[in-house]
PDB file of C-alpha atoms and ligand atoms in Angstrom:
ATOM      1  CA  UNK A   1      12.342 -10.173  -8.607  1.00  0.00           C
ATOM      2  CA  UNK A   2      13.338  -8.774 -12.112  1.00  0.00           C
ATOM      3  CA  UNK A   3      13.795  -5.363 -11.551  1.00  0.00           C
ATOM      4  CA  UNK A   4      16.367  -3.139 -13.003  1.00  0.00           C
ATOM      5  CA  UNK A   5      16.797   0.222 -10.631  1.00  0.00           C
ATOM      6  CA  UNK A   6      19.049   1.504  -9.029  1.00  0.00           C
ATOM      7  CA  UNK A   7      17.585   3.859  -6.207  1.00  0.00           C
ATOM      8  CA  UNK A   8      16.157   2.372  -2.922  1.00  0.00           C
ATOM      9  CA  UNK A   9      13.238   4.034  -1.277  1.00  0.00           C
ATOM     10  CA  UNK A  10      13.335   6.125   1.832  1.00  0.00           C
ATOM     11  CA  UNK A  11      10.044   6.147   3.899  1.00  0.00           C
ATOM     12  CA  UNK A  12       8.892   9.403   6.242  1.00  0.00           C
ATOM     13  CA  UNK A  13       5.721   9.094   7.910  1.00  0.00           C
ATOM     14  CA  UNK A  14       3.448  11.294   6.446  1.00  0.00           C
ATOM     15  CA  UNK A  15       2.916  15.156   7.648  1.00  0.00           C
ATOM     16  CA  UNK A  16       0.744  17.373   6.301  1.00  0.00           C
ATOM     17  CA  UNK A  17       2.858  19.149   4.024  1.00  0.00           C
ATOM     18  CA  UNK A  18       3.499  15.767   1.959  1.00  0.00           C
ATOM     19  CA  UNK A  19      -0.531  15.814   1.176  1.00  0.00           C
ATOM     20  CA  UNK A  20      -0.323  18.574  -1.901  1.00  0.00           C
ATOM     21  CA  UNK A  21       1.536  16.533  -4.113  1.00  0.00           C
ATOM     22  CA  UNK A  22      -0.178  13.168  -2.793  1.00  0.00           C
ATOM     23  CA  UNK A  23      -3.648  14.200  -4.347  1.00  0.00           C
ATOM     24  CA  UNK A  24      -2.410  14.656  -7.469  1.00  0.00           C
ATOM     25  CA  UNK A  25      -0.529  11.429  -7.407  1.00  0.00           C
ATOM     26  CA  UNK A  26      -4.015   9.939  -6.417  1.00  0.00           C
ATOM     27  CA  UNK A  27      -6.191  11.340  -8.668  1.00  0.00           C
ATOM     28  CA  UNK A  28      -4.344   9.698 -11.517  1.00  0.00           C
ATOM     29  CA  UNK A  29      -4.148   6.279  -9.417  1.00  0.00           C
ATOM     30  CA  UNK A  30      -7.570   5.671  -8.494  1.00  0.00           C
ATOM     31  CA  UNK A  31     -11.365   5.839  -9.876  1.00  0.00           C
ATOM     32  CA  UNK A  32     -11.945   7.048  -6.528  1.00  0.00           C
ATOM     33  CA  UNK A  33      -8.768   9.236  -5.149  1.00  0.00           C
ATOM     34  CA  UNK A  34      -9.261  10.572  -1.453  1.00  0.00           C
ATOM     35  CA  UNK A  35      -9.693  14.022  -0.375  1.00  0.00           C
ATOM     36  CA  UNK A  36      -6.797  16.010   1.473  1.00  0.00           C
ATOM     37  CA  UNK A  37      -9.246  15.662   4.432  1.00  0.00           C
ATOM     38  CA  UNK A  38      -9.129  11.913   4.049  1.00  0.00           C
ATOM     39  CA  UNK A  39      -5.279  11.847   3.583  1.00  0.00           C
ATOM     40  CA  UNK A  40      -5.263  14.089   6.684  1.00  0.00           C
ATOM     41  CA  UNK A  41      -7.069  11.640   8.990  1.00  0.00           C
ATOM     42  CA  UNK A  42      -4.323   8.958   8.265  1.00  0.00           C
ATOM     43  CA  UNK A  43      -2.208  11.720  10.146  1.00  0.00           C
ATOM     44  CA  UNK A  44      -4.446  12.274  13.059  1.00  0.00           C
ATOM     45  CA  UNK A  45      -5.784   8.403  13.342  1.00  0.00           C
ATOM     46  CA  UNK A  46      -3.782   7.052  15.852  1.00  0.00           C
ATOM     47  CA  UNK A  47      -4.365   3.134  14.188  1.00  0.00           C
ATOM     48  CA  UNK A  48      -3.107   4.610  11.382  1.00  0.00           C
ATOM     49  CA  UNK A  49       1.162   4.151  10.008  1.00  0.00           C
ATOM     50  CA  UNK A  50       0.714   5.906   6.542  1.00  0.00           C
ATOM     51  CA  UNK A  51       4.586   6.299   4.830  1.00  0.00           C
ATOM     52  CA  UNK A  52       5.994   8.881   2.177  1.00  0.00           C
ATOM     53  CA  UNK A  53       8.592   6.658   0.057  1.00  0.00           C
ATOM     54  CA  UNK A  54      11.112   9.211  -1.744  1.00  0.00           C
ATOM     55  CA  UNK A  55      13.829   7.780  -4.280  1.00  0.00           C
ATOM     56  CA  UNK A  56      16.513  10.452  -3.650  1.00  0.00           C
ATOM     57  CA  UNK A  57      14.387  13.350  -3.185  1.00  0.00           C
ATOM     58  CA  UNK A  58      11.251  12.702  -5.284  1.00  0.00           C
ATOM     59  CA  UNK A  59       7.696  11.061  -4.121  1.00  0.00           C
ATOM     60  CA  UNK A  60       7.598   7.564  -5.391  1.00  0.00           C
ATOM     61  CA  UNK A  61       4.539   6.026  -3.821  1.00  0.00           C
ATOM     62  CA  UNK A  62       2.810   5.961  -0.698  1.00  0.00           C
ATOM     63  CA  UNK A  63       1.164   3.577   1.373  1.00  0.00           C
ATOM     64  CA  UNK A  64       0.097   2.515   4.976  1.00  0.00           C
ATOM     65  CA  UNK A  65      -2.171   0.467   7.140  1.00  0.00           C
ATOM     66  CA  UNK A  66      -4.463   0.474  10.153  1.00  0.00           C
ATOM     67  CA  UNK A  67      -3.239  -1.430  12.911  1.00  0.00           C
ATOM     68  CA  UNK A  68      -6.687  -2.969  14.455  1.00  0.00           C
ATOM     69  CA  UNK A  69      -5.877  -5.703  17.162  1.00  0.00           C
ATOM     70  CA  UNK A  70      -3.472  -8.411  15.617  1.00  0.00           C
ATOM     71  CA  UNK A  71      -4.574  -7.075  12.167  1.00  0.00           C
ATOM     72  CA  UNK A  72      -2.699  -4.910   9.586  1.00  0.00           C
ATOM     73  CA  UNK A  73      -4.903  -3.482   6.821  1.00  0.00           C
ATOM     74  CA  UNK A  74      -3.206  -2.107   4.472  1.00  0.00           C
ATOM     75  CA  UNK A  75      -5.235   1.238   3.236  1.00  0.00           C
ATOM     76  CA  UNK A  76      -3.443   2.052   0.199  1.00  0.00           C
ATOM     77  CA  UNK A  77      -0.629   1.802  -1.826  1.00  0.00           C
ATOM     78  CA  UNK A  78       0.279   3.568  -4.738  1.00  0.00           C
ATOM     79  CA  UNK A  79       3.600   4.064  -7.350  1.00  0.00           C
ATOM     80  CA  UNK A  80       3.950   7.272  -9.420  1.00  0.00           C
ATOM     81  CA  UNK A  81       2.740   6.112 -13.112  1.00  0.00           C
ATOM     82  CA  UNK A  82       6.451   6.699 -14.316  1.00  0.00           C
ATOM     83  CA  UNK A  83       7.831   4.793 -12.021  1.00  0.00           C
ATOM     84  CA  UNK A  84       5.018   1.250 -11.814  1.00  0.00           C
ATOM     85  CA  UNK A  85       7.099  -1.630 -12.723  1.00  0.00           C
ATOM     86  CA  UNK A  86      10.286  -1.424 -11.149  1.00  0.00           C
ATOM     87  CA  UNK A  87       9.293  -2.518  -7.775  1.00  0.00           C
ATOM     88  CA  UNK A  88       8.873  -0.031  -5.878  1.00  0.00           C
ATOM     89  CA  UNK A  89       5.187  -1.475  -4.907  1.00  0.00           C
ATOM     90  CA  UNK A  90       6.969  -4.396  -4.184  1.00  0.00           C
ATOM     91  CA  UNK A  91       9.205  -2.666  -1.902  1.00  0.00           C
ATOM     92  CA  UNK A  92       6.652  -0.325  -0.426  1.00  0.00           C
ATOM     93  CA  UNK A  93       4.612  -3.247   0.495  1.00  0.00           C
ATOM     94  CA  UNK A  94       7.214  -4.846   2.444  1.00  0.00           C
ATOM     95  CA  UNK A  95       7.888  -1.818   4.275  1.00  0.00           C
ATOM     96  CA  UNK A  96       4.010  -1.990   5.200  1.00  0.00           C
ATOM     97  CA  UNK A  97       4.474  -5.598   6.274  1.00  0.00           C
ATOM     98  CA  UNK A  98       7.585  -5.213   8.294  1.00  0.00           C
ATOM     99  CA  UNK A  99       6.092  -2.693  10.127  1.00  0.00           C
ATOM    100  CA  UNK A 100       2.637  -4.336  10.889  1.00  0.00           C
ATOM    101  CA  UNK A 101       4.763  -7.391  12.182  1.00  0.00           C
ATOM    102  CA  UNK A 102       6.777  -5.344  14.068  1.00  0.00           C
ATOM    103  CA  UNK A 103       4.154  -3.475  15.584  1.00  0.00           C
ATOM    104  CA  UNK A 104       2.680  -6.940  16.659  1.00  0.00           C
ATOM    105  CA  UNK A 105       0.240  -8.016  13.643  1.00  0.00           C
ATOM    106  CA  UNK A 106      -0.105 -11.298  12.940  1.00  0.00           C
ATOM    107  CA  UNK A 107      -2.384 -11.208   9.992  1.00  0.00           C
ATOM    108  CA  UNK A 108      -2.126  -8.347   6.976  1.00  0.00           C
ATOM    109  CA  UNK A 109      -6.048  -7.934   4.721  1.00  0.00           C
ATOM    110  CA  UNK A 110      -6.663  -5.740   1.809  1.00  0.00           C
ATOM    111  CA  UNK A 111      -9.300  -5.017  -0.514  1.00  0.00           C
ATOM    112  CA  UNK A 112      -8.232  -4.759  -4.065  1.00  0.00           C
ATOM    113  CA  UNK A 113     -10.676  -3.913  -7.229  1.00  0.00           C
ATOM    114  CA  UNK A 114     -10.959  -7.380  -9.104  1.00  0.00           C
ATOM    115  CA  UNK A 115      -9.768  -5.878 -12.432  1.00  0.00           C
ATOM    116  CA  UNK A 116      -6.484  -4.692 -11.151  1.00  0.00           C
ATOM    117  CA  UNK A 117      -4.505  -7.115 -12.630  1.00  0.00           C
ATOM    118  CA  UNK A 118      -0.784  -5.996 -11.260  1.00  0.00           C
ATOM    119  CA  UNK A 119      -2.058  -4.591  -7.987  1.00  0.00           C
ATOM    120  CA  UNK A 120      -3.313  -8.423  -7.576  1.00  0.00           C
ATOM    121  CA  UNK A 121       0.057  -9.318  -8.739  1.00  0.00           C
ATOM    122  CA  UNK A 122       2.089  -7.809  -6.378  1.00  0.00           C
ATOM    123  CA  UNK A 123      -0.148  -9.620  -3.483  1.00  0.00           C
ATOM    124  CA  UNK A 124      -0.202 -12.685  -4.611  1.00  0.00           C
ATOM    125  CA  UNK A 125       3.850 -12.583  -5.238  1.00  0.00           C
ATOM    126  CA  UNK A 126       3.958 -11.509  -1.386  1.00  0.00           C
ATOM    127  CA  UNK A 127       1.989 -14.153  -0.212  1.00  0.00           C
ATOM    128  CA  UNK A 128      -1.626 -12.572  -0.150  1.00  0.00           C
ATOM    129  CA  UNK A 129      -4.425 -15.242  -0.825  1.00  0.00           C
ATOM    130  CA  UNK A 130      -7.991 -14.167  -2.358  1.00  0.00           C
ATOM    131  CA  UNK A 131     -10.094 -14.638   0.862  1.00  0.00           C
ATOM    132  CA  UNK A 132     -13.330 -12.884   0.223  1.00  0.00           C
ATOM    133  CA  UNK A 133     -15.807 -10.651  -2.038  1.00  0.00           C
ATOM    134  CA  UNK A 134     -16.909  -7.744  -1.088  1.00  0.00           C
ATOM    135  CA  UNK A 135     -19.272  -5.830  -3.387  1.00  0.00           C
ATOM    136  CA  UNK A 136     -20.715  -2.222  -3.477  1.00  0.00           C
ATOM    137  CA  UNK A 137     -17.815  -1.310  -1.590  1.00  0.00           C
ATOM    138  CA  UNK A 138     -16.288   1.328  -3.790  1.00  0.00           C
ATOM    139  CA  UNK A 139     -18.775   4.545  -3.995  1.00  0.00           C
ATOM    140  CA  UNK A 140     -17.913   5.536  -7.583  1.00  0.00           C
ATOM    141  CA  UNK A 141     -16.759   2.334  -9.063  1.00  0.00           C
ATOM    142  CA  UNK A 142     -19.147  -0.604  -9.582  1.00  0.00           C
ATOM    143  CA  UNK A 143     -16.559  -3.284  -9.195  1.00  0.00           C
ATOM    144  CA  UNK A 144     -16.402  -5.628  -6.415  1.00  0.00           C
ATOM    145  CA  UNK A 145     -13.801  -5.476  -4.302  1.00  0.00           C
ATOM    146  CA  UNK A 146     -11.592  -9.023  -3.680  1.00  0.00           C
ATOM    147  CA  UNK A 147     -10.402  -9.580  -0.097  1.00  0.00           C
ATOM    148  CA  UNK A 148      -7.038 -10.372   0.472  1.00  0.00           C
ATOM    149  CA  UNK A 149      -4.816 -12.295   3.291  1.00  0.00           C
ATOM    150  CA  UNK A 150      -1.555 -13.172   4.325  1.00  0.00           C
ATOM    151  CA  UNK A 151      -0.085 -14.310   7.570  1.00  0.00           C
ATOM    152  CA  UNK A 152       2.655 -12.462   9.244  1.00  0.00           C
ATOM    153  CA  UNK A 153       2.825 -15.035  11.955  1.00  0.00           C
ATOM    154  CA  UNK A 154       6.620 -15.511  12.663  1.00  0.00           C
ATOM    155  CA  UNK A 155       9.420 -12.849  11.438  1.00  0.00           C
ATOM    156  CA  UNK A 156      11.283 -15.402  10.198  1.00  0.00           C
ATOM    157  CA  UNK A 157       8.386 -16.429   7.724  1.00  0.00           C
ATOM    158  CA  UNK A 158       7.770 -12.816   6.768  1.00  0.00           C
ATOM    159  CA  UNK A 159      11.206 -12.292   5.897  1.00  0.00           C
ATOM    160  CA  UNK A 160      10.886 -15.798   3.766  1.00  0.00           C
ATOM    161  CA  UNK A 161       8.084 -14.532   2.391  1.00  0.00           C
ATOM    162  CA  UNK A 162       9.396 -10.998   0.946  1.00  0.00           C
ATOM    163  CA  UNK A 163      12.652 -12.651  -0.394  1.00  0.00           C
ATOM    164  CA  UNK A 164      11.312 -14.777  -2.914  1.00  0.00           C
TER     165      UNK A 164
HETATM  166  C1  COA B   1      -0.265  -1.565  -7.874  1.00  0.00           C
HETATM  167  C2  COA B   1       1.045  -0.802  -7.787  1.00  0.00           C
HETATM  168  C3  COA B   1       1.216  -0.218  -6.377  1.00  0.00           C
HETATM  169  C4  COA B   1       2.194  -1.814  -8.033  1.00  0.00           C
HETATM  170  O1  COA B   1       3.415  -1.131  -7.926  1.00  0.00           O
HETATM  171  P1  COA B   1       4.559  -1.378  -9.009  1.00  0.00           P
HETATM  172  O2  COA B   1       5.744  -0.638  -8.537  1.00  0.00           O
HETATM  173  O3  COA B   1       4.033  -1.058 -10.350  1.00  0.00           O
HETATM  174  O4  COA B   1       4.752  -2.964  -8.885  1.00  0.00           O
HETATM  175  P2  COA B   1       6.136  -3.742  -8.879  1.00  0.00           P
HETATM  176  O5  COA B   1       7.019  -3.206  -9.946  1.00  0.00           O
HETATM  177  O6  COA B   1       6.660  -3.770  -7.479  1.00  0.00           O
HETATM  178  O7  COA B   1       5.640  -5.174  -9.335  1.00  0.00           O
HETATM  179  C5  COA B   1       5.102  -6.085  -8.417  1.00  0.00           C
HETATM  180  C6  COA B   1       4.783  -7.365  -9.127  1.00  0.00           C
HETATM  181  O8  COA B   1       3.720  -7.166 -10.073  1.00  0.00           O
HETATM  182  C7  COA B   1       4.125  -7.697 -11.345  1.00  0.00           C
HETATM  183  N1  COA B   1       3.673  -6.758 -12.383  1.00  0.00           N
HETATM  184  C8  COA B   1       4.271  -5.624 -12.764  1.00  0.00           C
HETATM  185  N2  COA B   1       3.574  -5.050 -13.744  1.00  0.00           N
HETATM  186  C9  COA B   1       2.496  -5.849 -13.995  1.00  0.00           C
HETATM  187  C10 COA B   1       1.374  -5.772 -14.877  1.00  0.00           C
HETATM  188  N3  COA B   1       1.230  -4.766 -15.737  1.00  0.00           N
HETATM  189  N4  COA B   1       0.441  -6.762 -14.837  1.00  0.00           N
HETATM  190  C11 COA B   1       0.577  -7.793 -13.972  1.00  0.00           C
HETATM  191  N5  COA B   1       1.616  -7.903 -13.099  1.00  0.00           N
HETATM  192  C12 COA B   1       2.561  -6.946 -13.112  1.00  0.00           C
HETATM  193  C13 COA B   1       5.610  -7.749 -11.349  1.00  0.00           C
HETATM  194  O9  COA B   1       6.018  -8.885 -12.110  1.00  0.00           O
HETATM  195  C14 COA B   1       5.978  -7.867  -9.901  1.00  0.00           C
HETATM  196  O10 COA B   1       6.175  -9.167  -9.484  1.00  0.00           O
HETATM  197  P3  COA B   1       7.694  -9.663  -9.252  1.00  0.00           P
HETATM  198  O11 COA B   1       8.298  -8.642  -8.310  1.00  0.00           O
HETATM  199  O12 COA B   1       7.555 -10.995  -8.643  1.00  0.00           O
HETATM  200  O13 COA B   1       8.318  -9.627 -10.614  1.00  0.00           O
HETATM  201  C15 COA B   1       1.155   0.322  -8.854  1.00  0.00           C
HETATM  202  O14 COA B   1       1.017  -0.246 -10.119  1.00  0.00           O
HETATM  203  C16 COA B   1       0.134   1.440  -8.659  1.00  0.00           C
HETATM  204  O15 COA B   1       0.403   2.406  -7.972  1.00  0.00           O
HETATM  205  N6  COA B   1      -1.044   1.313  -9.304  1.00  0.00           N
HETATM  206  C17 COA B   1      -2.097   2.333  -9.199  1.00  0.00           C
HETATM  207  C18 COA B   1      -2.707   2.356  -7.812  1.00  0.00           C
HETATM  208  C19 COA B   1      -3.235   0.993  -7.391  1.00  0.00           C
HETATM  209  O16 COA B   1      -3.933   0.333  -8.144  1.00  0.00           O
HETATM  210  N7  COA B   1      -2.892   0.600  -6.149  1.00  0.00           N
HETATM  211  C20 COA B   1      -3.342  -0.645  -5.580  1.00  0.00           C
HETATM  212  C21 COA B   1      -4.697  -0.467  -4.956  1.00  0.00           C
HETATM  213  S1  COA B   1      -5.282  -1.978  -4.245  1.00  0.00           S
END
């Protein structure tokens, strides 16, 4: 990974009093940010595992997943703009992973807007294969959305996989 930082990430699960800051974060991110109500549900939503990542004591990113049956799908994940590029996706990711494997996923799926060139990046690097199409599915962006899959069969293979 060519990355030159020096601070690794810290992850709290997210509590209401993280959401403030989080919507401005997201509103920069995305075409189509969610709502404090929507970050809220990831707190009530008991499929839901949504992290905080700090570096020292400032939000970096954010991310989590829904764990449905054996699957983890991953719901967001998003880098302050200062900080994109230094791998803290990478690393937030991973977290995501470890913890849907842990949690007993065998199989991690995404949607990701086909123009997102380093968002698609970052999956494919961790193993994530284009699986599907799905369009209409963003309300206020016309894009389709590509699907995308990776196997978290095996710790052994996820660890593999994250190291490369
Ligand atoms: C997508 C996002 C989370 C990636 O986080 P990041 O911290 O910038 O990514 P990283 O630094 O961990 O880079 C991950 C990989 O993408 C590659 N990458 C970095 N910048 C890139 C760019 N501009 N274009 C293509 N690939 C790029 C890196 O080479 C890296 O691969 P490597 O680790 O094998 O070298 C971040 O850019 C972001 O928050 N974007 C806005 C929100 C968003 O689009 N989220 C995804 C929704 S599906």
């Amino acid at each position: 990974m060519s990355v030159s930082r020096e601070t690794a990430l810290r992850f709290e699960r997210l509590r209401i009093e993280h959401i403030g800051p989080l919507l401005d974060i997201d509103a920069e991110a995305y075409p189509d940010p969610w709502t404090f109500g929507m970050f809220q549900q990831e707190i009530t939503n008991r499929s839901s595992h949504f992290f905080v990542a700090f570096a020292e004591d400032s939000v970096a990113g954010y991310g989590g997943f829904w764990l449905v049956a054996d699957e983890a799908h991953i719901t967001k994940v998003t880098v302050v703009a200062p900080l994109r590029g230094l791998g803290y996706g990478r690393e937030i990711m991973a977290h995501l992973l470890e913890m849907g494997a842990t949690l007993g996923a065998t199989v991690a799926r995404l949607e990701v807007r086909e123009s997102n060139s380093r968002a698609r990046t970052l999956y494919e690097r961790l193993g994530f294969e284009a699986t599907g199409v799905r369009h209409g599915y963003y309300a206020r962006c016309p894009e389709a959305a590509l699907v995308m899959t990776r196997n978290l069969a095996g710790k052994a293979e996820l660890e593999t996989g994250l190291t490369e």
